[in-house]
Coordinates of C-alpha atoms in Angstrom, one line a residue:
M1 CA 11.4 156.0 -55.2
E2 CA 13.4 159.3 -54.9
A3 CA 11.8 161.0 -57.8
I4 CA 8.3 159.9 -57.0
T5 CA 8.6 160.7 -52.9
T6 CA 10.4 164.1 -53.4
T7 CA 9.1 165.6 -56.7
I8 CA 5.7 164.5 -56.6
P9 CA 4.2 164.3 -53.3
S10 CA 0.8 164.5 -51.8
R11 CA -0.5 162.3 -55.3
A12 CA -4.0 162.8 -54.6
A13 CA -6.8 161.9 -57.1
G14 CA -8.5 164.5 -59.1
S15 CA -5.1 166.6 -57.8
E16 CA -2.4 168.2 -60.1
N17 CA -0.3 166.1 -58.9
G18 CA -2.4 163.1 -59.2
R19 CA -2.0 163.9 -63.0
R20 CA 1.8 164.1 -62.8
M21 CA 1.9 160.8 -61.0
A22 CA 0.2 159.6 -63.9
E23 CA 2.2 161.2 -66.7
Y24 CA 5.3 160.2 -64.8
S25 CA 4.2 156.5 -64.7
R26 CA 3.4 156.8 -68.3
D27 CA 7.1 157.8 -69.1
A28 CA 8.3 155.5 -66.7
L29 CA 7.0 152.5 -68.8
I30 CA 7.9 154.0 -72.0
R31 CA 11.6 154.1 -71.3
V32 CA 11.8 150.6 -69.8
G33 CA 10.2 149.8 -73.2
V34 CA 6.5 149.8 -72.7
A35 CA 5.9 151.3 -76.2
G36 CA 2.2 152.8 -76.2
A37 CA 1.8 153.1 -72.4
E38 CA -0.9 155.9 -72.2
V39 CA -2.9 158.1 -69.2
Q40 CA -6.7 157.3 -69.4
D41 CA -8.6 160.2 -67.5
L42 CA -11.9 158.9 -65.9
P43 CA -14.9 161.1 -63.8
A44 CA -15.1 160.1 -60.3
I45 CA -16.1 160.8 -56.7
V46 CA -13.7 161.8 -54.8
S47 CA -12.7 163.2 -51.4
F48 CA -10.7 166.2 -50.2
P49 CA -10.8 166.1 -46.7
D50 CA -8.7 168.7 -44.3
H51 CA -8.5 169.1 -40.8
A52 CA -11.2 168.6 -38.1
D53 CA -11.6 170.7 -35.2
F54 CA -12.5 168.2 -31.8
I55 CA -13.0 169.5 -28.1
V56 CA -13.3 167.7 -25.4
R57 CA -15.8 169.1 -23.2
G58 CA -15.0 169.8 -19.2
A59 CA -14.3 172.4 -16.6
Q60 CA -11.7 173.9 -19.2
D61 CA -12.8 172.5 -23.2
L62 CA -9.5 170.5 -24.4
R63 CA -8.9 170.7 -28.2
V64 CA -7.6 167.7 -30.1
Q65 CA -5.3 167.6 -33.1
A66 CA -7.8 165.9 -35.4
N67 CA -8.2 165.4 -39.3
T68 CA -11.6 165.0 -41.3
L69 CA -11.6 161.6 -42.9
G70 CA -12.3 161.1 -46.3
H71 CA -15.6 161.1 -47.5
S72 CA -17.1 162.0 -44.1
L73 CA -20.0 163.9 -44.2
Q74 CA -19.4 167.7 -43.6
T75 CA -21.0 168.7 -40.5
L76 CA -22.7 172.2 -40.2
P77 CA -21.2 175.1 -39.1
E78 CA -22.1 174.5 -35.6
G79 CA -20.7 171.2 -35.4
I80 CA -22.0 168.0 -33.8
E81 CA -22.1 167.5 -30.1
G82 CA -22.6 164.3 -28.0
E83 CA -21.3 161.6 -25.6
L84 CA -18.6 159.6 -26.6
V85 CA -18.8 155.5 -26.7
Y86 CA -15.9 153.2 -26.8
V87 CA -17.2 150.5 -29.2
G88 CA -13.8 148.7 -29.7
S89 CA -13.0 147.6 -33.0
G90 CA -16.2 148.8 -33.9
A91 CA -17.4 145.4 -35.3
F92 CA -21.2 144.1 -35.1
A93 CA -20.2 142.5 -31.8
D94 CA -18.4 145.3 -30.2
Y95 CA -22.0 147.0 -29.8
E96 CA -23.6 144.5 -27.6
G97 CA -24.9 145.7 -24.6
K98 CA -24.4 149.5 -25.9
D99 CA -26.8 151.9 -26.9
V100 CA -25.2 154.7 -29.2
R101 CA -28.0 156.1 -30.7
G102 CA -27.5 160.0 -31.1
K103 CA -23.9 159.1 -29.4
I104 CA -20.4 159.5 -31.0
I105 CA -18.5 156.5 -31.1
L106 CA -14.6 156.1 -30.3
T107 CA -13.3 153.4 -32.3
E108 CA -9.9 151.3 -32.7
L109 CA -8.5 152.2 -36.4
S110 CA -7.3 148.4 -36.9
Y111 CA -8.6 146.6 -40.2
A112 CA -11.0 144.4 -38.3
P113 CA -13.3 145.9 -40.0
A114 CA -12.0 148.4 -42.1
R115 CA -12.8 152.2 -41.5
H116 CA -15.5 152.3 -44.2
E117 CA -17.2 149.4 -42.6
K118 CA -16.9 151.2 -39.1
Q119 CA -18.6 153.8 -40.4
R120 CA -21.4 151.4 -41.8
I121 CA -22.1 149.9 -38.6
A122 CA -21.8 152.9 -36.7
A123 CA -24.6 154.8 -38.7
L124 CA -26.7 151.3 -38.8
M125 CA -26.4 151.7 -34.8
G126 CA -27.6 155.0 -35.0
A127 CA -24.6 156.9 -34.0
A128 CA -24.5 160.6 -34.8
G129 CA -20.7 160.6 -35.7
A130 CA -17.4 158.6 -35.4
V131 CA -13.9 159.3 -33.7
M132 CA -11.4 157.0 -34.9
M133 CA -8.0 156.6 -33.1
N134 CA -4.8 155.5 -35.0
W135 CA -2.9 152.7 -34.3
G136 CA 0.5 151.9 -33.1
H137 CA 2.4 152.0 -29.7
P138 CA 0.5 153.7 -27.0
E139 CA 2.8 156.8 -27.6
N140 CA 1.9 157.2 -31.0
E141 CA 1.4 161.2 -32.0
A142 CA 0.8 160.4 -35.6
V143 CA -3.0 161.9 -36.2
P144 CA -4.1 159.4 -39.2
F145 CA -5.7 160.0 -43.0
G146 CA -8.2 157.6 -44.0
S147 CA -11.5 157.4 -46.2
V148 CA -14.8 155.9 -44.9
K149 CA -16.9 155.0 -48.2
P150 CA -18.1 152.0 -48.4
A151 CA -19.3 152.0 -52.2
W152 CA -16.9 150.3 -54.4
G153 CA -15.5 152.5 -57.1
T154 CA -18.0 155.2 -59.1
P155 CA -21.2 154.7 -57.3
T156 CA -24.2 153.3 -59.3
P157 CA -27.9 154.9 -58.4
D158 CA -28.6 151.9 -56.1
T159 CA -25.2 152.3 -54.0
F160 CA -25.5 156.3 -54.2
R161 CA -28.5 155.5 -52.4
D162 CA -28.0 152.8 -50.2
E163 CA -23.6 153.0 -49.6
M164 CA -22.4 156.3 -49.2
P165 CA -21.1 157.7 -45.9
T166 CA -24.2 158.9 -43.5
I167 CA -22.2 160.1 -40.9
P168 CA -19.2 162.5 -39.9
C169 CA -16.2 160.9 -39.2
I170 CA -12.7 162.0 -38.0
G171 CA -9.6 160.8 -36.8
I172 CA -7.2 161.2 -33.9
S173 CA -3.7 160.1 -32.8
R174 CA -3.6 156.5 -30.5
V175 CA -2.3 158.8 -27.6
A176 CA -5.1 161.0 -27.7
G177 CA -7.4 158.1 -28.4
L178 CA -6.3 155.9 -25.3
K179 CA -6.7 159.0 -23.1
L180 CA -10.2 159.3 -23.9
K181 CA -10.9 155.4 -24.2
D182 CA -9.9 155.7 -20.3
D183 CA -12.2 159.0 -19.5
C184 CA -15.3 157.0 -21.2
A185 CA -14.4 153.9 -18.7
A186 CA -14.4 156.4 -15.8
G187 CA -17.5 158.3 -16.6
P188 CA -19.5 159.9 -19.1
V189 CA -17.4 161.9 -21.7
Q190 CA -18.7 164.6 -23.9
V191 CA -17.1 165.8 -27.1
W192 CA -17.8 168.2 -29.8
F193 CA -16.3 168.4 -33.5
R194 CA -16.4 169.9 -36.9
T195 CA -15.6 168.4 -40.0
H196 CA -13.7 170.3 -43.2
V197 CA -14.1 168.0 -46.4
E198 CA -14.6 168.7 -50.1
N199 CA -16.7 165.8 -51.8
G200 CA -17.1 165.9 -55.2
W201 CA -16.8 164.7 -58.9
R202 CA -13.3 165.1 -60.1
P203 CA -11.3 164.1 -63.5
V204 CA -8.8 161.5 -62.0
Q205 CA -6.0 159.2 -64.2
I206 CA -4.9 155.7 -64.3
T207 CA -2.0 155.0 -66.3
V208 CA -1.9 151.6 -68.1
G209 CA 0.8 149.9 -70.5
E210 CA 1.1 146.3 -72.0
V211 CA 3.8 144.1 -73.2
K212 CA 2.4 141.9 -75.9
A213 CA 3.7 138.1 -76.2
P214 CA 4.7 137.6 -79.8
E215 CA 1.9 136.9 -82.1
A216 CA 3.5 133.5 -83.0
S217 CA 2.7 132.7 -79.1
P218 CA 0.2 130.0 -78.8
E219 CA -1.6 132.1 -76.5
F220 CA -0.5 135.5 -77.2
E221 CA -4.0 137.4 -76.7
D222 CA -3.8 135.8 -72.9
F223 CA -2.1 138.1 -70.4
V224 CA -1.5 138.6 -66.8
L225 CA -2.6 141.5 -64.9
V226 CA -0.4 143.8 -63.0
G227 CA -1.7 146.7 -60.7
G228 CA -1.3 148.7 -57.6
H229 CA -2.6 152.6 -56.7
Q230 CA -0.5 155.7 -57.6
D231 CA -2.3 157.9 -55.6
S232 CA -1.9 158.9 -52.0
W233 CA -2.5 160.9 -48.7
P234 CA -0.7 164.0 -47.9
G235 CA 3.4 163.9 -47.8
A236 CA 5.8 161.5 -49.4
Q237 CA 4.0 158.4 -48.7
A238 CA 6.5 156.1 -49.7
T239 CA 5.3 152.7 -48.6
D240 CA 1.8 153.7 -49.6
N241 CA 2.6 153.6 -52.4
A242 CA 5.5 154.7 -54.2
A243 CA 6.9 151.6 -53.3
G244 CA 4.4 149.4 -55.2
S245 CA 4.7 151.7 -58.2
A246 CA 8.6 151.5 -58.4
C247 CA 8.1 147.9 -58.4
T248 CA 5.9 147.6 -60.6
I249 CA 8.1 149.5 -63.3
E250 CA 10.9 147.4 -62.7
L251 CA 8.7 144.3 -63.5
A252 CA 7.7 146.0 -66.6
R253 CA 11.4 146.5 -67.3
I254 CA 11.9 142.9 -66.8
V255 CA 9.0 141.8 -68.7
A256 CA 9.6 143.8 -71.9
E257 CA 13.1 142.8 -72.1
S258 CA 12.1 138.7 -71.9
R259 CA 9.1 139.7 -74.4
A260 CA 10.6 137.1 -77.0
D261 CA 10.4 133.9 -74.6
L262 CA 6.8 134.9 -73.6
R263 CA 3.7 132.8 -74.1
R264 CA 1.4 135.4 -72.5
G265 CA 1.6 139.2 -72.6
A266 CA 1.3 141.7 -69.3
V267 CA -0.7 144.5 -68.7
F268 CA 0.5 147.4 -66.4
G269 CA -2.3 149.2 -64.5
F270 CA -1.3 152.4 -62.0
W271 CA -4.7 152.7 -60.4
T272 CA -6.2 156.2 -58.8
A273 CA -8.8 157.3 -56.5
H274 CA -7.5 154.1 -54.1
E275 CA -8.6 155.4 -50.7
T276 CA -10.3 159.0 -51.8
G277 CA -12.6 157.3 -54.2
T278 CA -12.8 153.7 -52.8
M279 CA -11.0 151.7 -55.6
A280 CA -12.6 154.0 -58.0
G281 CA -9.7 153.7 -61.1
S282 CA -9.5 149.9 -60.9
A283 CA -13.2 149.4 -60.8
W284 CA -13.4 151.5 -64.0
F285 CA -10.5 149.9 -65.7
A286 CA -12.6 146.4 -64.6
D287 CA -15.8 147.5 -66.3
R288 CA -14.2 149.4 -69.3
N289 CA -12.3 146.2 -70.3
W290 CA -14.7 143.7 -69.2
D291 CA -14.8 141.4 -72.7
R292 CA -11.0 141.3 -72.6
L293 CA -10.7 140.5 -69.1
R294 CA -13.1 137.9 -69.5
E295 CA -11.8 136.5 -72.2
N296 CA -8.3 136.4 -71.5
A297 CA -7.1 137.8 -68.0
V298 CA -4.9 135.1 -66.6
A299 CA -4.5 136.5 -63.1
Y300 CA -4.1 139.7 -61.3
L301 CA -1.1 140.5 -59.5
Q302 CA -1.2 143.3 -57.2
I303 CA 1.4 145.3 -55.4
D304 CA 1.0 147.4 -52.5
Q305 CA 3.5 148.2 -50.0
P306 CA 5.8 146.1 -50.4
A307 CA 9.1 145.9 -47.8
C308 CA 8.1 147.9 -44.9
V309 CA 10.4 148.1 -42.3
N310 CA 10.1 145.4 -39.4
T311 CA 8.6 143.1 -41.9
L312 CA 12.2 141.3 -42.5
G313 CA 11.4 137.6 -41.4
H314 CA 8.0 137.2 -41.8
W315 CA 5.9 136.7 -45.4
A316 CA 2.4 136.6 -46.2
T317 CA 0.8 136.3 -49.5
A318 CA -2.8 136.1 -49.8
S319 CA -4.2 134.6 -53.3
N320 CA -7.6 132.9 -54.5
A321 CA -7.1 129.5 -53.5
E322 CA -6.1 128.0 -57.1
L323 CA -2.9 130.1 -56.9
R324 CA -1.8 129.0 -53.7
K325 CA 0.4 125.8 -54.7
F326 CA 2.2 127.9 -57.7
H327 CA 2.8 130.9 -55.4
S328 CA 4.4 129.0 -52.1
R329 CA 6.3 127.0 -54.2
I330 CA 8.2 130.1 -55.5
E331 CA 8.2 131.6 -52.0
A332 CA 9.9 128.6 -50.5
Q333 CA 12.6 129.2 -53.4
H334 CA 13.6 132.6 -52.6
L335 CA 12.7 133.1 -48.8
K336 CA 15.3 130.8 -47.5
G337 CA 13.9 129.1 -44.5
I338 CA 11.9 132.5 -43.6
P339 CA 8.4 131.6 -42.5
A340 CA 5.6 132.5 -45.2
V341 CA 1.7 132.1 -44.1
W342 CA -1.2 132.0 -46.6
E343 CA -4.4 133.8 -46.5
R344 CA -7.8 133.6 -48.5
A345 CA -8.1 136.8 -50.4
V346 CA -10.5 139.1 -49.5
K347 CA -11.7 142.2 -51.1
N348 CA -9.4 145.1 -50.0
G349 CA -7.0 147.2 -51.9
D350 CA -7.5 147.5 -55.3
S351 CA -9.6 143.7 -55.4
S352 CA -12.2 144.9 -58.4
F353 CA -11.5 142.0 -60.4
F354 CA -13.4 139.5 -58.2
G355 CA -16.6 139.7 -60.2
L356 CA -14.9 138.7 -63.5
G357 CA -13.3 135.9 -62.0
I358 CA -9.9 136.7 -62.4
P359 CA -7.8 134.9 -59.6
M360 CA -5.9 137.6 -57.8
F361 CA -3.0 137.5 -55.0
H362 CA -0.4 139.6 -53.3
G363 CA 2.5 139.1 -51.1
E364 CA 4.8 141.1 -48.9
G365 CA 6.7 140.8 -45.8
T366 CA 4.5 141.4 -42.7
I367 CA 4.9 142.6 -39.1
S368 CA 5.1 139.6 -36.5
E369 CA 2.0 138.9 -34.6
E370 CA 4.2 140.1 -31.4
E371 CA 4.7 143.5 -32.9
M372 CA 1.1 143.5 -34.0
A373 CA -0.4 143.0 -30.7
R374 CA 2.2 145.4 -29.4
T375 CA 0.7 148.0 -31.7
A376 CA -2.8 147.7 -31.8
M377 CA -2.7 145.6 -35.0
A378 CA -0.6 148.0 -37.1
S379 CA -0.2 145.7 -39.8
L380 CA 1.0 148.5 -42.0
G381 CA 3.2 150.4 -39.7
W382 CA 2.3 153.0 -36.9
W383 CA 3.2 155.3 -39.8
H384 CA 0.6 154.1 -42.4
H385 CA -1.7 156.8 -43.7
S386 CA 0.1 159.8 -42.0
V387 CA 2.7 162.5 -43.1
H388 CA 5.6 160.2 -41.2
N389 CA 5.3 157.5 -44.1
T390 CA 8.4 158.5 -45.5
M391 CA 11.2 156.7 -47.3
D392 CA 13.1 155.7 -44.2
K393 CA 9.9 153.2 -43.9
L394 CA 11.4 151.0 -46.3
D395 CA 14.1 147.9 -46.1
W396 CA 16.3 148.0 -49.2
D397 CA 17.5 144.3 -48.9
W398 CA 14.3 143.2 -48.5
M399 CA 13.0 144.8 -51.0
Q400 CA 15.3 142.9 -53.4
V401 CA 13.5 139.8 -52.4
H402 CA 10.2 141.2 -52.8
V403 CA 11.2 142.0 -56.5
D404 CA 12.8 138.6 -57.0
I405 CA 9.6 136.8 -55.9
Y406 CA 7.4 139.1 -57.7
A407 CA 9.5 138.4 -60.9
A408 CA 9.5 134.8 -60.7
W409 CA 5.8 134.8 -59.8
L410 CA 5.2 137.0 -63.1
I411 CA 7.4 135.1 -65.6
E412 CA 6.1 132.0 -64.6
L413 CA 2.7 132.7 -65.5
L414 CA 3.8 134.5 -68.7
T415 CA 5.8 131.5 -69.8
A416 CA 4.3 128.2 -68.5
P417 CA 3.1 126.0 -71.4
V418 CA 0.1 124.8 -68.5
L419 CA -0.8 127.3 -66.2
P420 CA 0.2 126.3 -62.7
F421 CA -3.4 126.3 -61.3
S422 CA -5.0 123.5 -58.9
H423 CA -8.7 124.2 -58.2
V424 CA -8.4 121.1 -55.4
E425 CA -7.7 123.5 -52.6
V426 CA -10.8 125.5 -53.7
A427 CA -13.0 122.4 -53.3
R428 CA -11.3 121.9 -50.0
Q429 CA -12.2 125.2 -48.7
I430 CA -15.7 125.0 -50.1
I431 CA -16.4 122.1 -48.6
E432 CA -14.8 123.0 -45.3
R433 CA -17.2 126.0 -45.3
L434 CA -19.9 123.8 -46.3
E435 CA -19.8 121.4 -43.4
Q436 CA -19.3 124.4 -40.7
L437 CA -22.6 125.8 -41.9
A438 CA -24.3 122.6 -42.3
A439 CA -26.4 122.5 -39.0
P440 CA -27.9 125.7 -39.5
G441 CA -27.8 125.3 -43.1
A442 CA -30.1 122.4 -43.1
A443 CA -33.0 124.9 -43.4
V444 CA -32.3 125.8 -47.0
G445 CA -31.1 122.7 -48.2
L446 CA -27.6 123.0 -48.0
D447 CA -26.9 119.6 -47.5
G448 CA -27.2 118.9 -51.3
A449 CA -24.8 121.8 -52.5
L450 CA -22.2 120.0 -50.0
S451 CA -23.0 117.0 -51.8
K452 CA -22.1 118.6 -55.5
A453 CA -19.1 120.0 -53.4
R454 CA -17.8 117.1 -52.9
Q455 CA -18.6 115.8 -56.5
F456 CA -16.5 119.2 -57.7
A457 CA -13.9 118.3 -55.3
A458 CA -13.2 114.6 -57.0
A459 CA -13.9 116.5 -60.6
A460 CA -10.7 118.9 -59.8
E461 CA -8.5 115.8 -58.9
R462 CA -9.0 114.4 -62.3
L463 CA -8.1 117.8 -63.7
D464 CA -5.0 118.1 -61.9
V465 CA -4.0 114.5 -63.1
L466 CA -4.8 115.6 -66.5
A467 CA -3.2 118.9 -66.3
D468 CA 0.1 117.3 -64.7
R469 CA 0.2 114.8 -67.9
V470 CA 0.1 117.8 -70.4
R471 CA 2.8 119.4 -68.2
V472 CA 4.8 116.4 -68.5
G473 CA 4.7 116.2 -71.9
F474 CA 6.2 119.7 -72.6
D475 CA 9.2 118.9 -69.5
A476 CA 9.8 115.9 -71.9
G477 CA 10.1 118.1 -75.1
Q478 CA 6.8 116.7 -76.8
G479 CA 4.5 119.4 -75.7
D480 CA 1.0 119.2 -76.9
E481 CA -0.1 122.8 -77.9
D482 CA -3.8 121.7 -78.6
A483 CA -4.1 120.2 -75.2
A484 CA -2.5 122.9 -73.1
R485 CA -5.0 125.5 -74.8
L486 CA -7.7 123.5 -73.8
V487 CA -6.7 122.7 -70.1
N488 CA -5.5 126.4 -69.7
R489 CA -8.9 127.5 -70.8
A490 CA -10.6 125.2 -68.4
F491 CA -8.5 126.9 -65.6
K492 CA -9.6 130.3 -66.7
R493 CA -13.0 129.3 -67.1
L494 CA -13.2 127.6 -63.7
S495 CA -11.8 130.6 -62.1
R496 CA -14.7 132.9 -63.6
L497 CA -17.4 130.3 -61.9
L498 CA -15.4 130.2 -58.6
V499 CA -13.7 133.2 -57.7
P500 CA -17.0 135.2 -57.7
L501 CA -18.8 132.5 -55.7
Q502 CA -15.6 132.2 -53.0
S503 CA -14.6 135.9 -53.0
T504 CA -18.1 138.0 -53.3
V505 CA -21.5 138.7 -52.0
K506 CA -23.4 140.5 -54.8
G507 CA -21.5 138.0 -57.7
T508 CA -20.3 138.8 -60.9
Y509 CA -21.9 142.4 -61.9
G510 CA -21.5 144.0 -58.9
Q511 CA -18.9 145.0 -56.1
D512 CA -19.3 144.4 -52.3
P513 CA -19.0 147.6 -49.7
Y514 CA -15.3 147.9 -49.2
G515 CA -14.4 145.9 -45.9
Y516 CA -17.9 144.3 -45.7
T517 CA -18.4 141.9 -42.8
P518 CA -19.6 138.9 -44.8
Q519 CA -16.3 139.0 -46.6
T520 CA -14.3 137.7 -43.7
T521 CA -15.8 134.4 -44.9
M522 CA -15.5 131.8 -47.5
I523 CA -18.4 132.1 -49.9
P524 CA -19.8 135.2 -48.2
C525 CA -22.9 135.0 -49.6
L526 CA -23.8 132.3 -46.8
Y527 CA -22.7 134.4 -44.3
D528 CA -26.1 135.0 -42.4
I529 CA -26.9 131.3 -42.1
P530 CA -25.8 131.3 -38.6
H531 CA -28.4 134.0 -37.7
L532 CA -31.1 132.4 -39.6
A533 CA -30.9 129.6 -36.9
T534 CA -31.6 131.9 -34.3
L535 CA -34.7 133.7 -35.9
P536 CA -38.5 132.1 -34.7
E537 CA -40.8 131.7 -37.5
A538 CA -42.0 135.0 -38.3
E539 CA -41.7 137.5 -41.1
E540 CA -37.6 138.4 -40.2
R541 CA -36.6 134.7 -40.6
W542 CA -38.9 133.7 -43.8
M543 CA -37.2 136.4 -45.8
L544 CA -33.7 135.9 -44.7
E545 CA -34.7 132.1 -45.5
T546 CA -35.5 133.1 -49.1
A547 CA -32.6 135.3 -49.5
L548 CA -30.4 132.4 -48.3
R549 CA -32.1 129.5 -50.2
R550 CA -31.0 131.7 -53.4
A551 CA -27.6 132.3 -52.3
R552 CA -27.5 127.9 -51.7
N553 CA -29.0 127.6 -55.1
R554 CA -25.9 129.6 -56.5
V555 CA -23.6 127.4 -54.6
A556 CA -25.5 124.3 -55.9
D557 CA -25.2 125.6 -59.5
T558 CA -21.6 126.6 -59.0
M559 CA -20.6 123.5 -58.3
T560 CA -22.5 121.6 -61.0
D561 CA -21.1 123.8 -63.6
S562 CA -17.4 123.4 -62.5
I563 CA -18.2 119.6 -62.9
A564 CA -19.7 119.9 -66.4
L565 CA -16.7 121.8 -67.6
I566 CA -14.2 119.4 -66.3
D567 CA -16.2 116.5 -67.8
D568 CA -16.4 118.4 -71.5
L569 CA -12.4 119.0 -70.9
H570 CA -11.9 115.2 -70.6
R571 CA -14.3 114.5 -73.7
Q572 CA -12.2 116.9 -75.7
M573 CA -9.2 115.2 -75.0
G574 CA -10.5 112.0 -75.2
R575 CA -9.3 110.8 -71.7

């Protein structure tokens, strides 16, 4: 941590320090026994934002300190000027009754939705620009960094056209933002701002290393992917994500020392262009290693911002539901009574592997709900994405607990004869979501998909019983390796079908925009079903109904294919 934060600060993707960090990660992996670790170069559209000029008009103009947000549009030299309109968190619902066309919006920085989605929504609503006030306590003077590029990874021609930012955006402190919010409530507020940003193609670097299981192992070609971003905003950026990089290096050491006992290998990825390229590094890795990831990746453990101060006493893990039972058991063993909560994994952080169907999870201490309420939902600390993110923002005793849990998760996934998965919870969540949508979904035949989901739930129960029988055999010293391989392959293939359904709109071969509003729900491709019920019989309804009918068919087919996969497994095993 000291080496990274003091000798390689400001680790921006596409900068010299970004490359130095990639080389440091490579050398550290080799030092702990990961021979063959390497730096890989790739092209990416990244952003180098600078300060912004921001003035509140009045009898005497007031200059306010501001940062241009990454991938913001560059204003013309004369800047932009307009009326400021406060829109809360900047979600669609926050615009009800407000006309922001040609105006500049003022929004909260909370991740509900993320900055990228705030920008997209503001542009759809006709805003000319966006001012995002930092989170934290009311007296927080930290001026935030951040990015507003929705397009995930290196854009394609389609996403370059449809998903790149279209308005200029700046960030200001919470102190300044709350004053402006009050001013907006009292009467019209006129503001002017000018952005300073360089957006363009640069060579950027990721670091990848692998510990292979012994070739005599029954499943030596399979592996767990462990990853987190190694780039950063200006300054030390201790929690985000020097801490994650340090943890990943320590996990690599533990796995390398345990190689002789491994059933599966581990691939360690240190991603880049996390913020300034919207996950360009991990998305590139997914695209370039598709065949092997599809066939052999078991799970993806993401490590990002572990052990922040003020999070001791609260733990949260987000995962695809097939992993929930497994990781919750290990958390209970290590947290010793500290409460833990579970959340469905959504597409944030470097979750570039949903389309591939690789179940992911990440867990860390979390700020209490009471503190969140006091700090405008500052879930990652008031210092997040600012120059105040320094070494004192880490709790080292708590860090040891994090590493213990991460290591326990990883070692079990690497050594268990039968993968500790259960798709029963996946089925339950699918059924719950389809039941929620049943009434408005009748128009697109959702009842048939719900019937198939209930059949899948019964099949998932049968799979759990079968997997447990195989596990018992290994526990008794009479393990059936052929049976274990068949069950594990079925688990992987089920995830390939179900993870894209649980977690994506675009499906297997696309990447949803960062923070995309439908991602807030299970089976996000069905997000617009409630809206369908509000539309009259006319063109808009007919087109949306067509799209949702196809989404319904996707759900039904996934249920049918999942049931068939489980039935095939039973036939193969003669059970």
